[in-house]
Short mmCIF file of C-alpha atoms and ligand atoms in Angstrom, two decimals:
data_model
loop_
_atom_site.label_atom_id
_atom_site.label_comp_id
_atom_site.label_asym_id
_atom_site.label_seq_id
_atom_site.Cartn_x
_atom_site.Cartn_y
_atom_site.Cartn_z
CA MET A 199 -17.35 -6.73 -26.37
CA ILE A 200 -14.39 -6.58 -27.29
CA PRO A 201 -13.68 -3.12 -29.24
CA THR A 202 -13.00 -2.19 -32.00
CA SER A 203 -10.17 -0.89 -34.08
CA SER A 204 -13.31 1.99 -35.47
CA ASP A 205 -13.83 2.10 -31.69
CA LEU A 206 -10.84 3.40 -31.52
CA ASN A 207 -11.69 6.78 -33.40
CA SER A 208 -14.45 7.54 -31.31
CA THR A 209 -11.56 10.00 -29.95
CA GLN A 210 -11.86 11.86 -32.63
CA ASP A 211 -15.40 12.32 -32.75
CA PRO A 212 -16.32 15.94 -32.21
CA ALA A 213 -19.20 15.32 -29.90
CA MET A 214 -15.95 14.58 -27.08
CA ALA A 215 -14.38 17.91 -27.33
CA TYR A 216 -18.17 19.27 -25.64
CA ASN A 217 -18.74 15.92 -23.67
CA ILE A 218 -16.33 16.98 -20.26
CA ARG A 219 -17.34 13.94 -18.59
CA LEU A 220 -15.20 12.39 -21.20
CA LYS A 221 -12.84 15.56 -21.84
CA PRO A 222 -8.61 14.18 -21.35
CA ASP A 223 -8.00 17.73 -20.95
CA MET A 224 -10.22 18.37 -18.18
CA PRO A 225 -9.67 22.34 -16.87
CA THR A 226 -7.83 22.38 -13.91
CA LEU A 227 -9.39 24.75 -11.40
CA PHE A 228 -7.23 27.73 -12.25
CA GLU A 229 -7.77 27.35 -15.24
CA GLN A 230 -11.95 27.40 -14.96
CA SER A 231 -11.27 30.31 -12.54
CA VAL A 232 -13.16 34.14 -13.50
CA ALA A 233 -12.28 36.83 -11.84
CA GLY A 234 -14.81 38.16 -8.93
CA ARG A 235 -16.69 34.45 -9.14
CA ARG A 236 -17.67 34.04 -5.77
CA GLY A 237 -18.30 30.17 -4.45
CA ASP A 238 -19.98 30.99 -1.69
CA SER A 239 -23.64 32.55 -1.12
CA LEU A 240 -23.64 33.78 2.55
CA ARG A 241 -24.14 37.10 3.10
CA PRO A 242 -21.13 39.15 4.30
CA LEU A 243 -19.80 37.97 8.21
CA TRP A 244 -18.55 41.23 10.31
CA THR A 245 -15.65 40.57 10.30
CA GLN A 246 -15.94 40.79 6.81
CA ALA A 247 -17.04 44.08 6.41
CA ARG A 248 -13.69 45.28 8.77
CA ALA A 249 -10.10 45.46 7.27
CA PRO A 250 -7.79 42.68 7.71
CA GLU A 251 -5.34 45.34 8.75
CA SER A 252 -7.48 46.24 11.47
CA MET A 253 -7.71 42.37 13.71
CA ILE A 254 -4.28 41.14 12.46
CA PRO A 255 -0.90 41.97 13.33
CA ALA A 256 0.70 43.31 9.43
CA HIS A 257 3.52 41.42 9.87
CA TYR A 258 1.75 38.28 9.29
CA LEU A 259 -0.50 39.66 6.27
CA ARG A 260 0.53 38.85 2.90
CA PRO A 261 1.82 41.51 0.83
CA GLN A 262 -0.74 40.76 -1.70
CA PRO A 263 -3.83 38.88 -1.43
CA CYS A 264 -3.57 35.11 -1.81
CA LEU A 265 -3.84 33.87 -5.97
CA LEU A 266 -6.84 31.43 -5.67
CA PRO A 267 -9.43 30.38 -8.49
CA GLU A 268 -12.40 31.90 -8.47
CA LEU A 269 -15.19 29.89 -8.61
CA SER A 270 -19.19 29.02 -8.62
CA GLU A 271 -20.06 26.58 -5.44
CA PRO A 272 -21.37 24.11 -8.52
CA GLU A 273 -17.97 24.37 -10.44
CA VAL A 274 -16.20 23.31 -7.67
CA VAL A 275 -18.07 20.26 -6.83
CA ARG A 276 -18.22 19.25 -10.45
CA HIS A 277 -14.84 19.29 -10.53
CA TYR A 278 -14.14 17.46 -7.40
CA THR A 279 -17.29 14.77 -8.67
CA ARG A 280 -15.39 14.44 -12.46
CA LEU A 281 -12.05 13.59 -11.18
CA SER A 282 -13.32 10.83 -8.56
CA ALA A 283 -15.46 9.13 -11.42
CA LEU A 284 -11.94 9.02 -13.43
CA ASN A 285 -10.78 6.95 -10.53
CA TYR A 286 -10.52 3.41 -10.58
CA ALA A 287 -11.20 1.73 -6.95
CA ILE A 288 -11.70 -1.84 -5.28
CA ASP A 289 -15.98 -0.42 -5.17
CA LEU A 290 -16.01 -0.68 -8.79
CA GLY A 291 -13.45 -3.71 -10.48
CA MET A 292 -11.37 -6.03 -9.02
CA TYR A 293 -7.92 -4.38 -8.38
CA PRO A 294 -5.37 -7.30 -9.02
CA LEU A 295 -1.75 -5.07 -7.97
CA GLY A 296 0.51 -8.14 -6.68
CA SER A 297 2.10 -7.15 -3.40
CA CYS A 298 -0.52 -4.25 -2.42
CA THR A 299 -3.36 -6.64 -1.27
CA MET A 300 -6.06 -4.67 -2.60
CA LYS A 301 -8.75 -6.18 -0.69
CA TYR A 302 -12.69 -4.92 -0.30
CA ASN A 303 -13.00 -2.57 2.58
CA PRO A 304 -16.26 -3.55 4.33
CA LYS A 305 -18.48 -0.78 4.77
CA ILE A 306 -18.86 -1.53 8.27
CA ASN A 307 -15.48 -0.57 9.29
CA GLU A 308 -16.46 3.15 8.26
CA VAL A 309 -19.47 3.05 10.51
CA VAL A 310 -17.82 1.64 13.39
CA ALA A 311 -15.14 4.87 12.60
CA ARG A 312 -17.59 7.20 12.28
CA MET A 313 -18.99 6.72 15.80
CA PRO A 314 -18.95 10.03 17.46
CA GLY A 315 -16.72 8.58 20.09
CA PHE A 316 -14.37 8.20 18.40
CA VAL A 317 -14.69 10.96 15.94
CA ALA A 318 -14.98 13.49 18.25
CA LEU A 319 -11.79 12.10 20.65
CA HIS A 320 -9.01 15.00 20.60
CA PRO A 321 -5.77 13.35 21.48
CA TYR A 322 -4.71 16.18 23.96
CA GLU A 323 -7.77 15.01 25.90
CA PRO A 324 -6.85 13.66 29.29
CA ALA A 325 -6.62 9.51 29.87
CA ALA A 326 -9.70 9.36 32.33
CA LEU A 327 -11.42 10.40 28.97
CA GLN A 328 -9.78 8.26 26.69
CA GLN A 329 -10.26 4.89 28.50
CA GLY A 330 -12.67 3.28 25.46
CA ALA A 331 -9.62 4.57 22.63
CA LEU A 332 -6.71 3.26 24.50
CA ALA A 333 -8.64 -0.37 25.51
CA LEU A 334 -9.21 -0.54 21.86
CA MET A 335 -5.88 0.18 20.92
CA ALA A 336 -4.50 -2.05 23.85
CA ASN A 337 -7.10 -5.05 22.41
CA LEU A 338 -5.67 -4.68 19.23
CA GLN A 339 -2.12 -5.15 20.22
CA ASP A 340 -3.20 -8.21 22.11
CA TYR A 341 -4.89 -9.32 19.07
CA LEU A 342 -2.23 -8.76 16.40
CA ALA A 343 0.27 -10.07 19.08
CA GLU A 344 -2.01 -13.49 19.43
CA MET A 345 -1.64 -13.69 15.54
CA THR A 346 1.81 -13.00 14.93
CA GLY A 347 3.37 -15.04 17.97
CA LEU A 348 4.64 -12.26 18.78
CA SER A 349 4.23 -10.30 22.04
CA ALA A 350 5.58 -7.19 21.93
CA VAL A 351 3.20 -4.63 19.71
CA THR A 352 3.61 -1.36 18.86
CA LEU A 353 0.65 0.66 16.68
CA HIS A 354 2.94 3.21 16.27
CA PRO A 355 4.06 3.50 12.52
CA SER A 356 2.21 5.22 10.00
CA ALA A 357 2.53 2.75 7.37
CA GLY A 358 5.04 -0.44 6.61
CA ALA A 359 7.73 1.72 5.46
CA GLN A 360 7.83 3.15 9.53
CA GLY A 361 7.22 -0.30 10.84
CA GLU A 362 10.35 -1.74 9.03
CA LEU A 363 12.41 1.61 10.29
CA CYS A 364 10.63 1.10 13.95
CA GLY A 365 11.62 -2.81 14.03
CA ILE A 366 15.51 -1.86 12.81
CA LEU A 367 15.79 0.45 15.04
CA MET A 368 15.00 -1.38 18.35
CA ILE A 369 17.49 -4.52 16.48
CA ARG A 370 20.19 -1.30 16.56
CA ARG A 371 18.73 -1.00 20.24
CA ALA A 372 19.13 -4.12 21.46
CA LEU A 373 22.48 -4.79 19.71
CA GLU A 374 24.07 -1.58 20.43
CA LYS A 375 23.32 -2.44 24.41
CA ARG A 376 25.21 -5.84 24.24
CA GLY A 377 28.46 -3.64 22.92
CA ASN A 378 28.31 -3.88 19.51
CA ALA A 379 25.73 -2.40 16.75
CA ARG A 380 27.92 -3.96 14.19
CA HIS A 381 27.97 -3.01 10.20
CA LYS A 382 25.68 -5.22 7.59
CA MET A 383 22.22 -5.99 7.19
CA ILE A 384 20.98 -9.50 4.92
CA VAL A 385 18.65 -8.37 2.60
CA PRO A 386 17.44 -10.85 0.05
CA ASP A 387 17.09 -9.73 -3.80
CA SER A 388 13.58 -10.35 -3.97
CA ALA A 389 13.02 -7.78 -1.19
CA HIS A 390 10.56 -4.72 -1.68
CA GLY A 391 12.77 -1.51 -2.11
CA THR A 392 11.82 -0.32 1.28
CA ASN A 393 13.95 -3.07 2.54
CA PRO A 394 17.87 -2.31 2.00
CA ALA A 395 16.07 1.49 2.90
CA THR A 396 15.27 0.81 5.41
CA ALA A 397 18.37 -1.19 6.57
CA SER A 398 20.99 2.25 5.22
CA LEU A 399 18.67 4.92 7.14
CA ALA A 400 19.75 2.67 10.44
CA GLY A 401 22.81 2.79 9.92
CA TYR A 402 23.53 -0.10 8.14
CA THR A 403 25.47 -1.11 4.87
CA THR A 404 23.26 -3.99 3.00
CA VAL A 405 24.74 -7.68 2.00
CA LYS A 406 22.21 -8.63 -0.89
CA VAL A 407 21.42 -12.58 -0.69
CA ASP A 408 20.58 -14.54 -4.16
CA THR A 409 16.80 -15.82 -5.30
CA ASN A 410 17.76 -19.50 -5.52
CA ALA A 411 16.03 -21.70 -8.30
CA GLN A 412 13.00 -21.99 -6.43
CA GLY A 413 13.02 -18.94 -5.76
CA MET A 414 13.74 -19.02 -2.25
CA VAL A 415 16.29 -18.22 0.14
CA SER A 416 18.70 -21.10 0.17
CA VAL A 417 19.64 -22.39 4.11
CA GLU A 418 23.51 -22.52 2.47
CA SER A 419 23.85 -18.69 1.30
CA ILE A 420 23.17 -17.29 4.93
CA ALA A 421 25.08 -19.21 6.40
CA GLN A 422 28.01 -18.02 4.41
CA LEU A 423 26.87 -14.81 4.42
CA MET A 424 25.61 -14.01 8.21
CA ASP A 425 28.77 -13.44 10.37
CA GLU A 426 29.80 -11.55 13.46
CA ASP A 427 29.11 -7.68 11.81
CA THR A 428 26.09 -8.57 10.67
CA ALA A 429 23.37 -7.65 12.17
CA GLY A 430 20.61 -9.65 11.12
CA LEU A 431 18.30 -10.39 8.16
CA MET A 432 15.57 -8.84 6.41
CA MET A 433 13.10 -11.19 4.84
CA THR A 434 9.88 -11.46 3.40
CA CYS A 435 7.84 -14.36 3.88
CA PRO A 436 6.26 -15.66 1.95
CA ASN A 437 8.10 -13.91 -0.20
CA THR A 438 7.65 -11.09 -2.55
CA LEU A 439 7.27 -14.21 -5.78
CA GLY A 440 4.20 -15.31 -3.52
CA ILE A 441 6.54 -18.73 -1.88
CA PHE A 442 7.05 -19.38 1.34
CA GLU A 443 10.31 -19.15 2.71
CA LYS A 444 10.50 -23.15 3.37
CA ASP A 445 13.56 -22.54 5.25
CA ILE A 446 13.00 -20.18 7.41
CA GLN A 447 13.10 -21.83 10.41
CA GLN A 448 16.60 -23.54 9.89
CA ILE A 449 17.48 -19.71 8.82
CA CYS A 450 16.44 -17.78 11.58
CA LYS A 451 18.64 -20.04 13.63
CA ILE A 452 21.98 -19.51 11.74
CA VAL A 453 21.51 -15.65 12.57
CA HIS A 454 20.25 -16.27 15.90
CA ASP A 455 23.42 -18.41 16.39
CA ARG A 456 25.20 -15.55 15.08
CA GLY A 457 23.86 -13.19 17.47
CA GLY A 458 21.48 -11.70 14.98
CA PHE A 459 18.38 -10.39 14.22
CA VAL A 460 15.44 -11.71 11.99
CA TYR A 461 13.27 -9.44 10.86
CA MET A 462 10.60 -10.12 9.04
CA ASP A 463 8.17 -7.79 6.47
CA GLY A 464 4.95 -9.20 7.23
CA ALA A 465 3.47 -7.43 4.46
CA ASN A 466 2.21 -10.47 3.29
CA MET A 467 0.62 -11.50 6.48
CA ASN A 468 -2.73 -12.43 4.69
CA ALA A 469 -1.55 -15.08 3.46
CA LEU A 470 -0.36 -16.65 7.42
CA CYS A 471 -3.20 -15.01 9.42
CA GLY A 472 -4.26 -18.40 11.33
CA VAL A 473 -2.14 -21.07 9.89
CA ALA A 474 1.11 -19.87 10.94
CA ARG A 475 3.06 -17.11 13.57
CA PRO A 476 6.36 -15.96 12.33
CA GLY A 477 7.12 -15.52 16.24
CA ASP A 478 7.12 -19.72 16.30
CA PHE A 479 9.13 -20.07 12.86
CA GLY A 480 12.04 -17.69 14.67
CA VAL A 481 11.49 -14.08 13.39
CA ASP A 482 12.63 -10.89 16.44
CA VAL A 483 10.36 -8.82 15.17
CA MET A 484 7.84 -8.04 12.07
CA HIS A 485 5.46 -5.72 10.87
CA ILE A 486 2.44 -5.47 9.59
CA ASN A 487 0.68 -3.48 7.07
CA LEU A 488 -3.29 -2.80 8.75
CA HIS A 489 -3.86 -1.12 5.07
CA LYS A 490 -3.69 -4.14 3.28
CA THR A 491 -3.78 -7.39 5.92
CA PHE A 492 -6.70 -6.17 7.59
CA SER A 493 -8.28 -3.58 4.94
CA GLN A 494 -7.92 -0.08 5.15
CA PRO A 495 -9.16 1.88 2.21
CA HIS A 496 -5.72 2.81 0.59
CA GLY A 497 -3.97 3.56 -2.74
CA GLY A 498 -4.80 7.05 -2.77
CA GLY A 499 -1.48 8.33 -0.40
CA GLY A 500 -3.12 6.81 3.23
CA PRO A 501 -3.44 6.89 6.00
CA GLY A 502 -1.92 3.61 6.59
CA ALA A 503 -0.33 2.14 9.21
CA GLY A 504 2.58 -0.38 10.05
CA PRO A 505 2.25 -2.33 13.67
CA VAL A 506 5.42 -4.21 15.30
CA CYS A 507 5.41 -7.02 16.49
CA ALA A 508 8.19 -8.10 18.51
CA ASN A 509 9.25 -10.73 20.96
CA GLU A 510 10.35 -9.83 24.86
CA THR A 511 13.76 -9.27 23.66
CA LEU A 512 13.20 -6.38 22.00
CA ARG A 513 10.26 -5.17 24.53
CA PRO A 514 12.47 -2.52 26.13
CA TYR A 515 13.11 -0.90 23.21
CA LEU A 516 9.31 -0.56 21.39
CA PRO A 517 9.17 3.62 20.40
CA VAL A 518 7.33 5.88 23.42
CA PRO A 519 4.73 6.39 23.80
CA VAL A 520 3.28 2.57 25.33
CA VAL A 521 -0.56 1.97 26.37
CA VAL A 522 -0.42 0.17 29.89
CA GLN A 523 -3.05 -0.44 32.16
CA ASP A 524 -2.70 -0.15 35.80
CA ASN A 525 -5.54 -1.31 38.25
CA GLY A 526 -8.16 -1.43 35.33
CA MET A 527 -6.83 2.22 33.77
CA TYR A 528 -5.98 2.36 30.58
CA SER A 529 -2.33 5.40 30.14
CA LEU A 530 -0.17 6.19 27.93
CA CYS A 531 3.42 5.50 29.16
CA TYR A 532 6.60 7.71 27.41
CA ASN A 533 8.86 6.57 30.57
CA LYS A 534 11.01 3.76 29.05
CA PRO A 535 14.90 4.27 29.13
CA ASP A 536 15.55 2.21 26.75
CA SER A 537 13.14 3.06 23.94
CA ILE A 538 14.33 3.77 20.63
CA GLY A 539 12.07 7.34 21.51
CA GLN A 540 8.97 9.03 19.31
CA LEU A 541 8.16 8.00 15.79
CA ARG A 542 5.48 10.05 15.29
CA ALA A 543 3.07 12.68 16.62
CA PHE A 544 0.75 11.30 19.15
CA SER A 545 0.62 7.80 19.05
CA CYS A 546 -1.06 5.98 16.01
CA SER A 547 -3.75 7.31 13.28
CA PHE A 548 -5.79 6.39 15.48
CA MET A 549 -8.84 6.04 12.91
CA VAL A 550 -7.22 2.99 10.93
CA MET A 551 -7.38 1.19 14.06
CA VAL A 552 -10.31 1.53 14.61
CA ARG A 553 -10.98 -0.18 11.19
CA ALA A 554 -9.00 -2.81 11.47
CA TYR A 555 -10.63 -2.95 15.33
CA ALA A 556 -13.68 -3.66 13.20
CA TYR A 557 -12.42 -5.96 10.55
CA ILE A 558 -10.64 -8.56 12.92
CA ARG A 559 -13.98 -8.11 15.39
CA SER A 560 -16.35 -8.84 13.06
CA LEU A 561 -14.33 -11.65 11.18
CA GLY A 562 -13.41 -13.38 14.32
CA PRO A 563 -10.50 -16.31 14.71
CA ASP A 564 -12.59 -18.52 12.09
CA GLY A 565 -13.26 -15.46 9.49
CA ILE A 566 -9.75 -15.19 9.76
CA LEU A 567 -8.50 -18.23 8.89
CA MET A 568 -10.91 -18.71 6.26
CA ASN A 569 -9.91 -14.66 4.68
CA THR A 570 -6.72 -16.82 4.14
CA HIS A 571 -7.26 -19.71 2.79
CA MET A 572 -9.54 -17.94 -0.05
CA ALA A 573 -6.54 -15.65 -0.47
CA VAL A 574 -4.53 -18.49 -1.46
CA LEU A 575 -6.95 -20.63 -3.08
CA ASN A 576 -7.93 -17.51 -5.42
CA ALA A 577 -4.24 -16.67 -6.20
CA ARG A 578 -3.90 -20.55 -6.76
CA TYR A 579 -7.04 -20.73 -9.13
CA LEU A 580 -6.19 -17.78 -11.25
CA ARG A 581 -2.20 -19.01 -11.35
CA HIS A 582 -4.01 -22.77 -12.98
CA LEU A 583 -6.63 -20.25 -15.27
CA LEU A 584 -3.68 -18.70 -16.90
CA LYS A 585 -0.49 -21.01 -16.74
CA ASP A 586 -0.79 -21.87 -20.98
CA THR A 587 -1.51 -17.88 -21.28
CA PHE A 588 2.20 -16.39 -19.63
CA TYR A 589 4.39 -17.81 -18.24
CA ILE A 590 6.07 -18.22 -14.32
CA PRO A 591 9.75 -18.01 -14.22
CA TYR A 592 8.77 -19.70 -11.08
CA GLN A 593 7.65 -23.19 -10.92
CA THR A 594 7.53 -23.53 -7.13
CA GLU A 595 3.75 -23.41 -5.19
CA THR A 596 2.69 -20.29 -4.29
CA LEU A 597 0.59 -18.83 -1.38
CA HIS A 598 -1.05 -15.32 -2.03
CA GLU A 599 0.00 -13.98 -5.23
CA THR A 600 1.40 -15.26 -8.65
CA VAL A 601 4.16 -13.73 -10.00
CA PHE A 602 3.75 -14.11 -14.37
CA ASN A 603 6.14 -12.13 -17.11
CA ASP A 604 6.16 -11.77 -20.82
CA LYS A 605 8.38 -14.05 -22.05
CA TRP A 606 5.65 -15.79 -24.62
CA GLN A 607 4.27 -12.17 -25.52
CA LYS A 608 7.70 -10.96 -26.37
CA PRO A 609 8.17 -12.70 -29.95
CA TYR A 610 5.35 -10.69 -31.13
CA ASP A 611 7.66 -7.62 -29.69
CA VAL A 612 4.39 -6.88 -27.09
CA SER A 613 5.67 -6.55 -23.55
CA THR A 614 3.75 -6.30 -20.02
CA LEU A 615 3.71 -2.45 -19.83
CA ASP A 616 2.06 -3.21 -23.35
CA ILE A 617 -0.71 -6.28 -21.69
CA ALA A 618 -1.15 -3.57 -18.80
CA LYS A 619 -2.09 -0.50 -20.62
CA ARG A 620 -4.69 -2.75 -22.27
CA LEU A 621 -6.24 -4.03 -19.27
CA ILE A 622 -7.33 -0.81 -18.66
CA ASP A 623 -9.12 -1.25 -21.89
CA TYR A 624 -10.98 -3.61 -20.60
CA GLY A 625 -12.09 -1.84 -17.23
CA TYR A 626 -9.48 -3.96 -15.14
CA HIS A 627 -6.46 -1.81 -12.70
CA PRO A 628 -3.36 -3.24 -13.69
CA PRO A 629 -1.71 -5.55 -11.96
CA THR A 630 2.38 -5.04 -10.44
CA VAL A 631 3.92 -4.42 -13.12
CA TYR A 632 7.83 -5.43 -13.43
CA PHE A 633 8.13 -6.29 -9.49
CA PRO A 634 9.60 -7.98 -7.96
CA LEU A 635 13.04 -7.29 -9.56
CA VAL A 636 13.82 -10.90 -9.75
CA VAL A 637 11.47 -11.57 -12.53
CA GLN A 638 12.70 -9.91 -15.90
CA GLY A 639 9.21 -8.04 -17.03
CA ALA A 640 7.02 -9.48 -13.90
CA LEU A 641 3.43 -9.04 -13.84
CA MET A 642 2.54 -9.79 -10.49
CA ILE A 643 -1.18 -10.69 -9.86
CA GLU A 644 -3.26 -10.84 -5.89
CA PRO A 645 -6.51 -11.27 -6.17
CA THR A 646 -7.51 -11.36 -2.64
CA GLU A 647 -9.77 -13.08 -0.91
CA SER A 648 -12.60 -10.47 -1.76
CA GLU A 649 -12.77 -11.64 -5.27
CA THR A 650 -15.40 -14.56 -6.61
CA LYS A 651 -15.16 -17.21 -8.65
CA GLU A 652 -16.60 -15.37 -11.60
CA SER A 653 -15.12 -13.03 -11.39
CA LEU A 654 -11.73 -14.39 -11.51
CA GLU A 655 -13.10 -16.21 -14.65
CA ARG A 656 -13.46 -12.96 -15.95
CA PHE A 657 -10.20 -11.06 -15.47
CA ALA A 658 -8.68 -14.53 -17.06
CA GLU A 659 -11.04 -14.33 -19.51
CA VAL A 660 -9.96 -10.69 -20.37
CA LEU A 661 -6.09 -11.77 -19.78
CA LYS A 662 -6.32 -14.60 -22.20
CA GLN A 663 -8.28 -12.35 -24.70
CA ILE A 664 -5.42 -10.18 -24.61
CA ALA A 665 -2.56 -13.22 -25.45
CA LYS A 666 -4.32 -13.67 -28.30
CA GLU A 667 -4.81 -9.87 -29.68
CA ALA A 668 -0.85 -10.04 -28.83
CA GLN A 669 -0.18 -12.76 -31.57
CA THR A 670 -2.78 -11.25 -33.33
CA GLN A 671 -3.59 -7.40 -33.66
CA PRO A 672 -0.09 -6.51 -30.67
CA LYS A 673 -0.82 -2.82 -32.46
CA ARG A 674 -3.43 -2.56 -30.49
CA LEU A 675 -1.63 -3.51 -27.48
CA LYS A 676 0.34 -0.79 -28.16
CA ASP A 677 -1.86 1.85 -28.97
CA ALA A 678 -3.68 1.09 -25.28
CA PRO A 679 -5.04 2.34 -23.95
CA VAL A 680 -7.21 4.28 -25.77
CA PHE A 681 -10.93 3.85 -23.51
CA ALA A 682 -9.30 6.17 -20.86
CA PRO A 683 -9.29 10.19 -20.22
CA ARG A 684 -5.61 9.80 -20.63
CA ARG A 685 -3.15 7.63 -22.99
CA ARG A 686 0.29 6.54 -22.51
CA PHE A 687 2.35 8.76 -20.46
CA ASP A 688 5.77 9.49 -21.48
CA GLU A 689 6.34 7.88 -17.94
CA ALA A 690 10.31 9.19 -17.29
CA SER A 691 9.66 12.75 -18.16
CA ALA A 692 6.67 12.74 -16.07
CA ALA A 693 8.63 11.59 -13.13
CA ARG A 694 12.31 13.29 -14.05
CA LYS A 695 10.12 16.65 -15.34
CA PRO A 696 7.06 16.79 -13.87
CA ILE A 697 4.83 19.85 -14.39
CA LEU A 698 2.90 20.72 -11.51
CA ARG A 699 1.75 24.48 -12.38
CA ALA A 700 -1.59 24.52 -13.84
CA LYS A 701 -1.52 27.27 -17.20
CA ARG A 702 -3.40 30.51 -14.38
CA ASN A 703 -6.51 32.18 -15.24
CA LEU A 704 -6.47 34.67 -12.62
CA ALA A 705 -7.46 38.30 -12.40
CA PRO A 706 -4.27 40.71 -13.01
CA GLU A 707 -3.02 42.43 -9.97
C1 PLP B 124 3.62 -3.34 0.54
C2 PLP B 124 4.90 -2.91 0.92
C3 PLP B 124 6.07 -2.65 1.66
C4 PLP B 124 5.42 -1.24 2.74
O1 PLP B 124 4.76 -1.09 2.62
P1 PLP B 124 4.43 0.80 2.96
O2 PLP B 124 3.08 0.88 4.11
O3 PLP B 124 3.49 0.72 1.43
O4 PLP B 124 4.86 1.59 3.38
C5 PLP B 124 6.72 -3.23 2.00
N1 PLP B 124 7.32 -4.73 1.49
C6 PLP B 124 6.71 -5.44 1.31
C7 PLP B 124 6.53 -6.42 0.86
C8 PLP B 124 5.46 -4.50 1.01
O5 PLP B 124 4.02 -5.39 -0.25
#
């Protein structure tokens, strides 16, 4: 059912004021607080009968009691349950965010990650008691090495961005060892924002290289920019337009011939797994986003993981500790004189590794290859379904995602943002918008392999419907979303002047 304008007025219905489940201004816990209300129903423990001063040194005590909201247990439970129902999730519907690979996360991963042996493990336990966990890490490293063709693997980095930093610091260390760290790093204009940020955090000046008319980096542009003061190139492949960089092998050769290294942003590895190996086409070091390619629940802030795979030249610079095997026993080795050091506490986000391991094992090599094919097929099918509805700025054939824009909607004063907001009314999470920056008004869609043919067709149907509305009733798009707990935000103010404190309804002191 397509909503009508009378439905739009339902927000004025008096029932809305009472229906707390739909209420847009749902009160915060602090606003619901009533002085003296208690959430626990347990009898006082002996500790509560004693004054805190008799147990804790005075200088550790607060001068005043902490101002916490006071609520009953059901109030707290209902608050969080209501909040969870406001959330969009991959378990509720399609999540077409481009670049983010919001694929369905099989529940078997969660079953495995909750096995008591993993849950109860503490990283300070002696290696002898952690053999299973260390073996899992070593095996996962082997699988990632096999898929990337890069044999030196670390599971440390907490996300793609930290993986980038790890890889670029390894390049830096390798160049320092040769006597000159160099000053510049080449980054294409289609790169994710983390790439130039990483390069400058690692001490390099970024040199931008433009995407050509085919949506790729050209051999000539790299040949022109790559010099003896450039540490190398950071390249995403397939790139953020979903296009495979067809000249990457030749580009890698140019960088290598002038003493540089090639870093590959492997966030789009879900388009390559089982088909092509970056190590084989000349990449020296890359990261993989386990939370994208290897199915981890993500989007709510993590944890994710960005393991780094490098070739043997860069192995000595891997962060510590590294998993080593000696006489059939696994352990963590910290004694690596050339290492870039330790990037985080302990050695990885372990439960993320367990889920990725379960995912890879449950699919097997055939399943992983099939996933890659399906991710590409789904994206191409969607591109085909929508090619007459939204303009495609780069005509080159794409792999796992497609970038459209709002060129055909602009004459009706409808923009990408309006289309994205209207999708919320139809019950979909919007795609990625205004990225990559090389496309004006970008609408970037990555369906992933999880969606069925019917699901893709339904989504395309909705987008066509919205494109029709853009022509006939553009105001609907301008008003969207109306069927959401919140309408349109003033996004600039929300980012610049966020209101992080709720109005407090606490007991006077
Ligand atoms: C997601 C992504 C990143 C950053 O990864 P995080 O895990 O979010 O830090 C980098 N590059 C590309 C192309 C990405 O899609």
